[in-house]
Coordinates of C-alpha atoms in Angstrom, one line a residue:
M1146 CA 5.9 145.2 60.8
G1147 CA 7.9 144.5 57.7
R1148 CA 10.3 147.4 58.4
R1149 CA 10.8 146.2 62.0
D1150 CA 11.4 142.7 60.8
G1151 CA 14.0 144.0 58.3
W1152 CA 15.8 145.9 61.0
A1153 CA 15.8 142.7 63.2
L1154 CA 17.5 140.8 60.5
W1155 CA 20.1 143.4 59.6
V1156 CA 20.9 144.1 63.2
G1157 CA 21.9 140.4 63.5
V1158 CA 23.9 140.7 60.2
A1159 CA 25.6 143.9 61.5
A1160 CA 26.5 142.2 64.8
T1161 CA 27.9 139.2 63.0
L1162 CA 29.9 141.4 60.5
A1163 CA 31.2 143.5 63.4
T1164 CA 32.5 140.3 65.1
L1165 CA 34.1 139.2 61.8
V1166 CA 35.7 142.6 61.3
V1167 CA 37.5 142.3 64.6
V1168 CA 38.5 138.7 64.5
F1169 CA 38.7 138.0 60.8
Y1170 CA 38.7 140.9 58.3
Y1171 CA 41.0 143.1 60.3
P1172 CA 43.6 140.4 61.1
V1173 CA 43.6 139.1 57.5
G1174 CA 43.6 142.6 56.2
R1175 CA 46.7 143.2 58.3
V1176 CA 48.4 140.3 56.6
F1177 CA 47.7 141.8 53.2
A1178 CA 48.7 145.3 54.4
D1179 CA 52.1 144.0 55.6
A1180 CA 52.6 142.4 52.2
V1181 CA 52.3 145.7 50.4
A1182 CA 54.0 148.1 52.8
V1183 CA 57.6 148.9 53.8
D1184 CA 58.1 151.1 56.9
G1185 CA 54.5 152.2 56.7
Q1186 CA 54.6 153.2 53.1
L1187 CA 52.7 151.5 50.3
S1188 CA 55.1 149.4 48.3
L1189 CA 55.0 146.2 46.3
A1190 CA 58.6 145.4 47.2
P1191 CA 57.8 142.5 49.5
I1192 CA 55.7 140.8 46.8
R1193 CA 58.2 141.5 44.1
S1194 CA 60.9 140.1 46.4
V1195 CA 59.0 136.8 46.8
L1196 CA 57.8 136.4 43.2
G1197 CA 61.3 137.3 41.9
D1198 CA 63.0 134.8 44.2
P1199 CA 63.9 131.5 42.5
F1200 CA 63.5 129.7 45.8
Y1201 CA 59.8 130.5 45.7
T1202 CA 59.1 130.4 42.0
G1203 CA 61.6 127.8 40.7
A1204 CA 65.2 126.6 40.2
A1205 CA 66.0 127.2 43.9
H1206 CA 68.9 124.7 43.7
T1207 CA 70.9 127.2 41.6
L1208 CA 71.1 129.6 44.5
V1209 CA 73.7 127.4 46.3
T1210 CA 76.4 128.6 43.8
D1211 CA 76.2 132.0 45.5
P1212 CA 75.9 131.5 49.2
A1213 CA 75.5 135.3 49.8
A1214 CA 72.4 135.3 47.6
V1215 CA 70.7 132.5 49.6
P1216 CA 67.7 133.9 51.5
S1217 CA 67.3 133.3 55.2
G1218 CA 66.3 129.8 55.9
V1219 CA 66.8 128.4 52.4
V1220 CA 70.1 126.7 53.4
E1221 CA 68.3 124.6 56.0
W1222 CA 65.6 123.7 53.5
L1223 CA 68.2 122.6 50.9
A1224 CA 70.3 120.8 53.5
A1225 CA 67.2 118.9 54.7
G1226 CA 67.1 117.2 51.3
A1227 CA 64.1 118.8 49.7
P1228 CA 63.3 116.5 46.7
A1229 CA 61.7 119.0 44.4
V1230 CA 63.5 122.3 44.8
E1231 CA 63.5 122.8 41.0
F1232 CA 59.7 123.5 41.3
G1233 CA 60.2 126.4 43.8
L1234 CA 58.1 126.5 46.9
F1235 CA 54.8 127.6 45.2
G1236 CA 55.4 125.1 42.3
F1237 CA 56.0 122.2 44.7
T1238 CA 52.9 123.1 46.8
A1239 CA 50.8 123.0 43.6
Y1240 CA 52.6 119.8 42.5
Q1241 CA 51.8 117.9 45.7
A1242 CA 48.2 119.3 45.7
L1243 CA 47.8 118.1 42.1
L1244 CA 49.1 114.6 43.0
S1245 CA 46.9 114.5 46.1
T1246 CA 43.9 115.5 44.0
L1247 CA 44.6 112.8 41.4
V1248 CA 45.0 110.1 44.1
S1249 CA 41.9 111.3 45.9
V1250 CA 39.8 111.1 42.7
L1251 CA 41.3 107.6 41.9
V1252 CA 40.4 106.4 45.4
G1253 CA 37.1 108.2 45.8
L1254 CA 35.5 107.6 42.3
P1255 CA 35.2 103.8 42.6
G1256 CA 33.6 104.3 46.0
A1257 CA 31.0 106.5 44.4
Y1258 CA 30.3 103.8 41.9
V1259 CA 29.9 101.1 44.5
L1260 CA 27.6 103.3 46.7
S1261 CA 25.4 104.4 43.8
R1262 CA 25.2 101.2 41.8
F1263 CA 25.1 98.4 44.4
E1264 CA 22.8 97.5 47.3
F1265 CA 24.3 95.8 50.3
P1266 CA 24.0 95.8 54.1
G1267 CA 25.6 98.8 55.6
R1268 CA 25.5 101.0 52.4
R1269 CA 23.6 103.8 54.1
F1270 CA 26.1 103.7 57.0
L1271 CA 29.1 103.8 54.7
R1272 CA 27.6 106.7 52.8
S1273 CA 27.0 108.6 56.1
V1274 CA 30.6 108.1 57.4
T1275 CA 32.1 109.8 54.3
I1276 CA 31.7 113.0 56.3
L1277 CA 33.7 111.7 59.4
P1278 CA 37.2 112.6 58.1
F1279 CA 36.2 116.2 58.3
V1280 CA 35.8 116.0 62.1
L1281 CA 39.0 114.2 62.7
P1282 CA 42.0 116.5 63.7
S1283 CA 44.6 116.6 60.9
I1284 CA 47.5 116.3 63.3
L1285 CA 45.8 113.1 64.8
V1286 CA 45.5 111.6 61.3
A1287 CA 49.2 112.5 60.6
V1288 CA 50.3 110.7 63.7
G1289 CA 48.1 107.7 62.8
F1290 CA 49.9 107.5 59.4
L1291 CA 53.3 107.6 61.2
A1292 CA 52.1 104.8 63.5
M1293 CA 50.9 102.7 60.6
F1294 CA 53.7 103.3 58.0
G1295 CA 56.7 104.0 60.2
R1296 CA 59.6 101.5 60.3
T1297 CA 58.2 100.0 63.5
G1298 CA 54.6 100.7 62.5
L1299 CA 51.8 98.2 62.1
F1300 CA 52.1 97.9 58.4
N1301 CA 55.8 96.9 58.5
D1302 CA 54.9 94.5 61.4
L1303 CA 52.4 92.7 59.2
L1304 CA 54.9 92.6 56.3
G1305 CA 57.6 91.2 58.6
A1306 CA 55.2 88.5 59.7
V1307 CA 55.1 87.2 56.2
G1308 CA 58.8 87.7 55.5
L1309 CA 58.6 91.0 53.6
G1310 CA 59.6 94.6 54.2
P1311 CA 60.3 96.9 55.8
V1312 CA 58.9 99.6 53.6
E1313 CA 60.0 103.1 54.4
L1314 CA 57.3 105.7 53.6
T1315 CA 57.8 108.2 56.5
F1316 CA 58.7 111.7 55.4
T1317 CA 58.1 111.0 51.8
L1318 CA 55.8 112.6 49.3
E1319 CA 53.9 109.3 49.0
I1320 CA 52.7 109.3 52.6
V1321 CA 51.7 113.0 52.4
V1322 CA 49.6 112.2 49.3
L1323 CA 48.0 109.2 51.0
A1324 CA 47.1 111.2 54.1
H1325 CA 45.6 113.9 51.9
A1326 CA 43.6 111.1 50.1
F1327 CA 42.3 110.0 53.6
Y1328 CA 40.7 113.4 54.0
N1329 CA 39.6 114.2 50.4
A1330 CA 38.7 110.9 48.8
P1331 CA 35.5 110.7 50.9
L1332 CA 34.6 114.2 49.6
V1333 CA 34.9 112.9 46.0
T1334 CA 32.8 109.9 46.9
R1335 CA 30.1 111.9 48.6
L1336 CA 29.7 114.5 45.8
V1337 CA 29.9 112.0 42.9
T1338 CA 27.6 109.5 44.6
A1339 CA 24.9 112.2 44.8
A1340 CA 25.4 112.9 41.1
W1341 CA 25.4 109.3 40.1
E1342 CA 22.2 108.6 42.0
S1343 CA 20.5 111.4 40.1
V1344 CA 21.5 110.2 36.6
D1345 CA 18.4 109.9 34.4
A1346 CA 17.8 106.2 33.9
D1347 CA 15.4 106.8 31.0
R1348 CA 18.2 108.5 29.0
V1349 CA 20.5 105.6 29.6
E1350 CA 17.9 103.1 28.6
T1351 CA 17.1 105.1 25.5
A1352 CA 20.8 105.1 24.5
R1353 CA 20.9 101.3 25.0
T1354 CA 17.7 100.8 23.0
L1355 CA 19.2 102.8 20.1
G1356 CA 22.2 100.3 20.0
A1357 CA 24.7 102.0 22.3
S1358 CA 27.0 99.5 24.1
P1359 CA 27.2 99.9 27.9
V1360 CA 30.6 101.6 27.5
R1361 CA 29.3 104.1 25.0
A1362 CA 26.1 104.7 27.0
F1363 CA 28.3 105.5 30.0
R1364 CA 30.6 107.8 27.9
D1365 CA 27.8 109.7 26.1
V1366 CA 25.0 109.8 28.8
T1367 CA 26.2 109.0 32.3
L1368 CA 29.7 110.7 32.3
P1369 CA 28.5 114.1 31.2
Q1370 CA 26.1 114.1 34.1
L1371 CA 28.9 113.1 36.5
L1372 CA 31.6 115.6 35.3
P1373 CA 30.2 118.7 37.1
A1374 CA 30.3 116.9 40.5
L1375 CA 33.7 115.4 39.7
A1376 CA 35.1 118.8 38.7
T1377 CA 33.7 120.4 41.9
A1378 CA 35.2 117.7 44.0
A1379 CA 38.6 118.0 42.2
V1380 CA 38.7 121.8 42.6
L1381 CA 37.8 121.7 46.3
T1382 CA 40.4 118.9 46.9
F1383 CA 43.1 120.9 45.2
V1384 CA 42.3 124.0 47.3
F1385 CA 42.2 122.0 50.5
T1386 CA 45.5 120.2 49.8
F1387 CA 47.2 123.4 48.5
M1388 CA 46.5 125.0 51.9
S1389 CA 47.2 121.8 53.9
F1390 CA 49.4 122.4 57.0
P1391 CA 49.3 119.9 59.9
I1392 CA 49.7 116.8 57.6
V1393 CA 52.6 118.2 55.7
L1394 CA 54.2 119.6 58.9
A1395 CA 54.1 116.2 60.7
L1396 CA 54.7 113.9 57.7
G1397 CA 57.0 116.0 55.6
G1398 CA 58.6 118.7 57.7
L1399 CA 61.1 121.0 56.0
E1400 CA 62.0 118.3 53.5
L1401 CA 58.6 118.6 51.9
A1402 CA 57.9 122.2 52.9
T1403 CA 54.8 123.7 51.3
V1404 CA 53.8 127.4 51.5
E1405 CA 51.9 126.8 54.7
V1406 CA 54.8 125.0 56.4
W1407 CA 57.3 127.6 55.3
L1408 CA 55.0 130.4 56.4
F1409 CA 54.9 128.7 59.9
A1410 CA 58.7 128.4 59.8
R1411 CA 59.1 132.1 59.0
V1412 CA 56.8 133.0 61.9
Q1413 CA 59.0 130.9 64.2
S1414 CA 62.0 132.8 62.9
L1415 CA 60.2 136.1 63.5
D1416 CA 60.4 137.0 59.8
L1417 CA 56.8 138.3 59.9
T1418 CA 57.0 140.4 56.8
E1419 CA 58.0 137.5 54.6
A1420 CA 55.4 135.3 56.3
A1421 CA 52.7 137.9 55.7
T1422 CA 53.7 138.1 52.0
L1423 CA 53.5 134.4 51.6
G1424 CA 50.1 134.3 53.3
A1425 CA 48.8 137.1 51.1
I1426 CA 49.9 135.5 47.9
E1427 CA 48.5 132.1 49.0
T1428 CA 45.2 133.5 50.0
A1429 CA 44.9 135.4 46.7
L1430 CA 45.5 132.2 44.8
S1431 CA 43.0 130.3 46.8
L1432 CA 40.4 133.0 46.5
G1433 CA 41.0 133.0 42.7
L1434 CA 40.4 129.3 42.5
L1435 CA 37.3 129.5 44.7
Y1436 CA 36.0 132.4 42.6
V1437 CA 36.4 130.3 39.4
Y1438 CA 34.6 127.4 41.1
L1439 CA 31.7 129.5 42.3
R1440 CA 31.3 131.1 38.9
Y1441 CA 31.3 127.6 37.4
E1442 CA 28.7 126.4 40.0
A1443 CA 26.5 129.4 39.3
R1444 CA 26.5 128.8 35.5
R1445 CA 25.7 125.1 35.8
T1446 CA 23.0 125.5 38.4
E1447 CA 19.6 125.0 36.7
P1448 CA 16.2 123.9 37.8
G1449 CA 16.0 120.1 37.8
G1450 CA 12.9 118.1 37.2
A1451 CA 12.1 114.8 38.8
S1452 CA 13.7 111.8 37.0
R1453 CA 14.0 108.1 37.6
G1454 CA 17.4 107.3 39.0
L1455 CA 19.5 104.2 38.1
S1456 CA 18.5 101.1 39.9
R1457 CA 21.0 99.4 42.2
R1458 CA 21.8 95.7 42.0
P1459 CA 22.8 93.4 44.9
L1460 CA 26.5 93.3 45.6
V1461 CA 26.4 89.8 47.1
D1462 CA 24.5 87.5 44.7
G1463 CA 25.3 83.9 45.8
V1464 CA 27.9 82.0 44.0
R1465 CA 27.9 84.5 41.2
S1466 CA 29.7 87.0 43.4
L1467 CA 32.7 84.7 43.7
V1468 CA 33.2 84.4 39.9
D1469 CA 32.1 87.9 38.7
P1470 CA 35.2 89.9 37.9
L1471 CA 33.5 93.2 38.7
R1472 CA 32.3 92.1 42.1
L1473 CA 35.7 90.7 42.9
A1474 CA 37.2 94.0 41.9
V1475 CA 34.8 95.7 44.3
F1476 CA 35.8 93.4 47.1
A1477 CA 39.5 94.1 46.4
Y1478 CA 38.8 97.8 46.4
G1479 CA 37.0 97.5 49.7
A1480 CA 40.1 95.8 51.2
V1481 CA 42.3 98.7 50.0
V1482 CA 39.9 101.3 51.4
L1483 CA 39.8 99.5 54.7
V1484 CA 43.6 99.6 55.0
L1485 CA 43.8 103.3 54.0
F1486 CA 41.0 104.6 56.2
A1487 CA 40.8 102.3 59.2
G1488 CA 44.5 101.4 59.2
P1489 CA 45.9 104.7 60.6
L1490 CA 43.3 104.9 63.4
V1491 CA 43.7 101.3 64.4
S1492 CA 47.5 101.7 64.2
L1493 CA 47.3 104.8 66.4
V1494 CA 45.6 102.8 69.2
V1495 CA 47.6 99.6 68.8
E1496 CA 51.0 101.5 68.8
S1497 CA 50.0 103.3 71.9
V1498 CA 49.9 100.1 73.9
T1499 CA 52.7 98.1 72.3
T1500 CA 56.5 98.4 72.2
P1501 CA 58.5 98.6 68.9
A1502 CA 59.1 94.8 69.5
G1503 CA 55.3 94.2 69.6
Q1504 CA 55.1 93.6 73.3
P1505 CA 52.1 95.0 75.3
T1506 CA 53.0 98.1 77.4
G1507 CA 51.4 100.9 79.3
D1508 CA 54.6 103.0 79.4
Y1509 CA 53.4 105.6 77.0
Y1510 CA 50.3 106.4 79.1
A1511 CA 52.6 106.3 82.2
F1512 CA 54.7 108.9 80.4
L1513 CA 51.6 111.1 80.0
L1514 CA 50.9 110.7 83.7
A1515 CA 54.5 111.6 84.5
R1516 CA 54.2 114.7 82.3
Q1517 CA 51.0 115.6 84.2
A1518 CA 52.9 115.5 87.5
S1519 CA 56.0 117.4 86.1
T1520 CA 56.7 120.9 87.4
A1521 CA 59.4 121.6 84.8
S1522 CA 59.0 124.9 83.0
G1523 CA 57.7 124.6 79.4
T1524 CA 56.2 121.1 79.9
V1525 CA 52.9 120.6 78.2
R1526 CA 50.7 118.6 80.6
P1527 CA 48.0 116.3 79.1
F1528 CA 45.1 117.0 81.5
P1529 CA 45.1 120.8 81.2
A1530 CA 45.4 120.3 77.4
V1531 CA 42.2 118.2 77.5
V1532 CA 40.4 120.7 79.7
N1533 CA 41.5 123.6 77.5
S1534 CA 40.2 121.8 74.4
L1535 CA 36.8 121.2 75.9
L1536 CA 36.5 124.7 77.3
F1537 CA 37.6 126.3 74.0
G1538 CA 35.1 124.1 72.3
A1539 CA 32.3 125.2 74.6
G1540 CA 33.3 128.9 74.1
T1541 CA 33.4 128.3 70.3
L1542 CA 29.8 127.0 70.4
L1543 CA 28.6 130.2 72.2
V1544 CA 30.0 132.3 69.4
A1545 CA 29.7 130.1 66.3
I1546 CA 26.0 129.0 66.8
P1547 CA 24.5 132.6 66.7
M1548 CA 26.8 133.5 63.8
G1549 CA 25.9 130.4 61.9
I1550 CA 22.2 131.0 62.4
V1551 CA 22.5 134.6 61.2
V1552 CA 24.2 133.5 58.0
A1553 CA 21.6 130.7 57.4
V1554 CA 18.8 133.2 57.8
V1555 CA 20.5 135.6 55.4
A1556 CA 20.9 132.8 52.9
T1557 CA 17.3 131.7 53.1
R1558 CA 15.2 134.8 54.0
G1559 CA 17.5 137.8 53.2
G1560 CA 16.0 139.6 50.2
R1561 CA 17.9 142.4 48.5
G1562 CA 21.5 142.5 49.3
S1563 CA 21.5 139.1 51.0
R1564 CA 23.7 137.5 48.4
A1565 CA 26.5 140.1 49.0
A1566 CA 26.0 139.8 52.8
E1567 CA 26.2 136.0 52.6
A1568 CA 29.5 136.2 50.6
L1569 CA 31.0 138.5 53.2
L1570 CA 29.8 136.3 56.0
T1571 CA 31.2 133.1 54.5
A1572 CA 34.6 134.5 53.4
P1573 CA 36.5 132.6 56.2
L1574 CA 36.0 129.4 54.2
A1575 CA 38.6 130.7 51.7
V1576 CA 41.3 131.6 54.2
S1577 CA 43.6 129.0 55.8
G1578 CA 43.9 128.7 59.6
I1579 CA 47.6 129.5 59.5
V1580 CA 47.0 132.8 57.7
L1581 CA 44.2 133.7 60.1
G1582 CA 46.5 132.8 63.0
L1583 CA 49.3 135.0 61.6
G1584 CA 46.9 137.9 61.2
M1585 CA 45.5 137.6 64.7
L1586 CA 49.0 137.3 66.1
Q1587 CA 50.0 140.6 64.4
A1588 CA 46.8 142.5 64.9
L1589 CA 45.4 141.3 68.2
V1590 CA 48.1 139.4 70.2
F1591 CA 50.8 141.9 69.5
G1592 CA 48.2 144.6 70.0
T1593 CA 46.7 147.5 68.1
T1594 CA 46.7 151.2 69.0
L1595 CA 43.1 152.7 69.0
F1596 CA 42.4 156.2 70.2
G1597 CA 45.8 156.3 71.9
Q1598 CA 45.2 153.1 73.8
R1599 CA 47.1 149.9 73.1
L1600 CA 44.6 147.0 72.8
T1601 CA 45.6 143.4 72.9
V1602 CA 43.7 140.1 72.8
T1603 CA 45.6 137.1 73.9
G1604 CA 45.2 133.6 75.4
P1605 CA 41.9 131.8 75.4
V1606 CA 39.9 134.8 74.0
A1607 CA 42.1 134.9 70.8
I1608 CA 42.0 131.1 70.5
V1609 CA 38.2 130.9 70.9
A1610 CA 37.8 133.7 68.3
A1611 CA 39.9 131.8 65.8
H1612 CA 38.0 128.6 66.4
A1613 CA 34.7 130.3 66.0
V1614 CA 35.7 131.8 62.7
A1615 CA 36.7 128.3 61.5
A1616 CA 33.6 126.6 62.9
Y1617 CA 30.6 128.8 62.2
P1618 CA 30.4 128.2 58.4
F1619 CA 29.8 124.6 59.2
V1620 CA 26.8 125.6 61.4
S1621 CA 25.4 127.7 58.6
R1622 CA 26.0 125.1 56.0
T1623 CA 24.1 122.5 58.1
V1624 CA 21.2 124.8 59.1
T1625 CA 20.6 126.5 55.8
P1626 CA 19.1 123.5 53.9
A1627 CA 16.9 122.7 56.9
L1628 CA 15.6 126.3 57.0
R1629 CA 14.9 126.2 53.3
S1630 CA 12.8 123.1 53.8
V1631 CA 10.5 124.7 56.5
D1632 CA 7.0 125.3 55.2
D1633 CA 6.6 129.1 54.7
S1634 CA 3.0 128.9 55.7
L1635 CA 3.9 128.1 59.3
G1636 CA 5.8 131.4 59.6
E1637 CA 3.1 133.3 57.8
A1638 CA 0.5 131.9 60.2
A1639 CA 2.5 133.0 63.2
R1640 CA 3.1 136.5 61.7
S1641 CA -0.7 136.8 61.1
L1642 CA -1.1 136.3 64.8
G1643 CA 1.2 139.2 65.6
A1644 CA 4.6 137.5 65.8
D1645 CA 7.5 139.5 64.4
R1646 CA 10.4 138.0 62.4
A1647 CA 12.6 137.3 65.4
T1648 CA 9.8 135.5 67.2
V1649 CA 9.0 133.4 64.2
L1650 CA 12.6 132.4 64.0
A1651 CA 13.0 131.6 67.7
D1652 CA 9.6 130.0 68.3
V1653 CA 8.7 128.3 65.0
E1654 CA 11.7 127.8 62.7
L1655 CA 14.6 127.0 65.0
P1656 CA 12.6 124.3 66.9
L1657 CA 11.8 122.7 63.6
V1658 CA 15.5 122.7 62.5
A1659 CA 16.8 121.8 65.9
P1660 CA 18.3 118.4 64.7
A1661 CA 20.2 120.2 62.0
L1662 CA 21.3 122.9 64.4
V1663 CA 22.6 120.4 66.9
A1664 CA 24.4 118.5 64.1
G1665 CA 26.1 121.8 63.1
A1666 CA 27.0 122.3 66.7
A1667 CA 28.6 118.9 66.9
F1668 CA 30.7 119.6 63.8
A1669 CA 31.7 123.0 65.2
F1670 CA 32.7 121.5 68.5
A1671 CA 34.7 118.8 66.9
I1672 CA 36.4 121.3 64.6
S1673 CA 37.3 123.4 67.7
V1674 CA 38.7 120.4 69.6
G1675 CA 40.8 119.4 66.6
E1676 CA 41.9 122.8 65.4
F1677 CA 45.6 123.1 65.0
D1678 CA 46.5 125.6 62.3
S1679 CA 45.8 128.9 64.1
T1680 CA 46.1 127.5 67.6
V1681 CA 49.7 126.5 67.3
L1682 CA 50.5 130.2 66.6
L1683 CA 48.1 131.7 69.2
S1684 CA 48.9 129.3 72.0
T1685 CA 51.7 131.4 73.4
G1686 CA 52.4 129.2 76.5
V1687 CA 51.8 125.8 77.9
D1688 CA 48.8 127.2 79.9
T1689 CA 46.7 127.6 76.7
A1690 CA 48.0 124.4 74.9
T1691 CA 45.3 122.2 73.5
M1692 CA 45.3 118.5 72.7
P1693 CA 46.4 118.9 69.1
V1694 CA 49.2 121.3 70.1
A1695 CA 50.3 118.8 72.9
L1696 CA 50.2 116.0 70.3
E1697 CA 52.5 117.9 67.9
R1698 CA 54.9 118.7 70.8
Y1699 CA 55.0 114.9 71.6
V1700 CA 55.9 114.0 68.1
G1701 CA 59.1 115.8 68.9
D1702 CA 61.9 115.5 66.4
R1703 CA 59.9 113.6 63.8
S1704 CA 61.8 110.4 64.5
L1705 CA 60.1 107.1 65.0
G1706 CA 61.9 106.6 68.3
P1707 CA 60.6 106.9 71.9
N1708 CA 58.8 110.2 71.1
L1709 CA 56.2 108.4 68.8
G1710 CA 54.9 106.3 71.7
P1711 CA 53.7 109.2 73.8
A1712 CA 52.4 110.9 70.7
T1713 CA 50.2 107.8 69.9
A1714 CA 49.0 107.7 73.5
M1715 CA 48.1 111.4 73.3
G1716 CA 46.5 110.9 69.9
T1717 CA 44.4 108.1 71.3
V1718 CA 43.2 110.4 74.1
L1719 CA 42.4 113.0 71.5
L1720 CA 40.5 110.5 69.3
A1721 CA 38.5 109.3 72.3
V1722 CA 37.6 112.8 73.4
T1723 CA 36.6 113.9 69.9
T1724 CA 34.5 110.8 69.3
V1725 CA 32.7 110.9 72.7
S1726 CA 32.0 114.7 72.4
F1727 CA 30.7 114.3 68.8
V1728 CA 28.5 111.4 69.8
L1729 CA 27.2 113.0 72.9
I1730 CA 26.2 116.2 71.1
D1731 CA 24.6 114.2 68.3
R1732 CA 22.7 112.1 70.8
V1733 CA 21.4 115.2 72.6
G1734 CA 20.3 116.5 69.2
G1735 CA 18.4 113.3 68.6
R1736 CA 16.1 114.1 71.4
W1737 CA 14.7 117.0 69.4
E1738 CA 13.7 114.7 66.5

């Protein structure tokens, strides 16, 4: 029976790996192959060309002294007013990622302190919503920041009401960093809160008993226990913001081009070799950072014993709350966080129903209806975009859920070789959507010759495949802890009655982890609905456009003129569909509990 069970597991692994080979490893491998080949011959010339180009590695502004030496596209970038050309493209990408990481830590760290050290109504709810930014489409958040901080946005409207402003933040590095903090500060808060709640209170009290001041007890006892979680959050934030695409594209454009944005521009210019080289270098850098992070995680992982956590004190404590500087600082921090996190979403909805003069209007939704009725060629119609997003999301679930379950089983019950298999199966976490989209464009959409036959994968199939690759790791990450918590004796009892491994999984374990599985499905569906990076490359026509792609088209020429109104209206529709879909799937999952 053991041998048959082993075969059942590895058949599932083989099927999942085969799927990944077709829709992930081969396309991404094609990107790397194009970066080290010229006319079909192995060559490092493309990589040397990029790494030796000052535009990419530094001092790009010196190139304008010799127009003939300026690479294709650089003139537009310099003319657009790029503020940090002396860094080079890779240097500026790392620079904005570093700034975004610092701001995310500065915003997220106080939140971790509040959630772990104070008790107040809604604390559990606030802690749970720190995961929500991950299910919001990036392009939606970008339009929300434009709606809030634009010259006619809600923020400047409020400043004008008190005789201040306007403040011009659009298409500046500051707004890009703030939008990155919107996504990543909750990650910092979530990881550090868990670490802070597990700090050994006995060690802190011992230090105080021995005469340490509160500051020294924090420095010598608490801080060392927080640093691993803080370092983890910082590294992950840096990687995420280094590979950020929709936010920089919508809020920065070519003026603040990063590697991802420039790669996209090269694809649009059909300079696929240079795009592949950029994608290969960026992926190698991100893999290197993640490797360092994983090695660090493996070294610091050690069995932990039970310890008494720090007690929480009431945040609101009568009159004392009004005179205590610490609590007043917490309230001020709460106001800032409310503006940063709720402001863009509220502004998105408000700006979709008001004119730049602040008058109520339904013109922007009427514009969407007019687009729906338009028969003009190349017009992205809203309703088909909504339908496409929902259908692609459903197709993504059909692929991502089985793949996620296989990875979760390998992680929890695999045995010999399971660690290597798990690494291979979770590799998509380290590759950006724009690089995956480029690889699929070259390998599948443009076609591959196999046994003398030209094979192509286009349209909805390619898009669903890309979405599934992006989504299934979230299913596995949600299901794996739940599977680990299942009592092994239940499975052993079933096997003693003659059930094989597959039957135990289907009839015993999966029903027990159904809430976690449905939660993973909700995340996968939301990720598919909001996916933009690969979709914008694979959506070759208006018939396969999704809501995020339609939203980016409605942003238009990046101005804050008439185009922003329809964009906020489409963004509100996307927000509503994402929220309703997520809640419905989560509610269905609640019936299993």
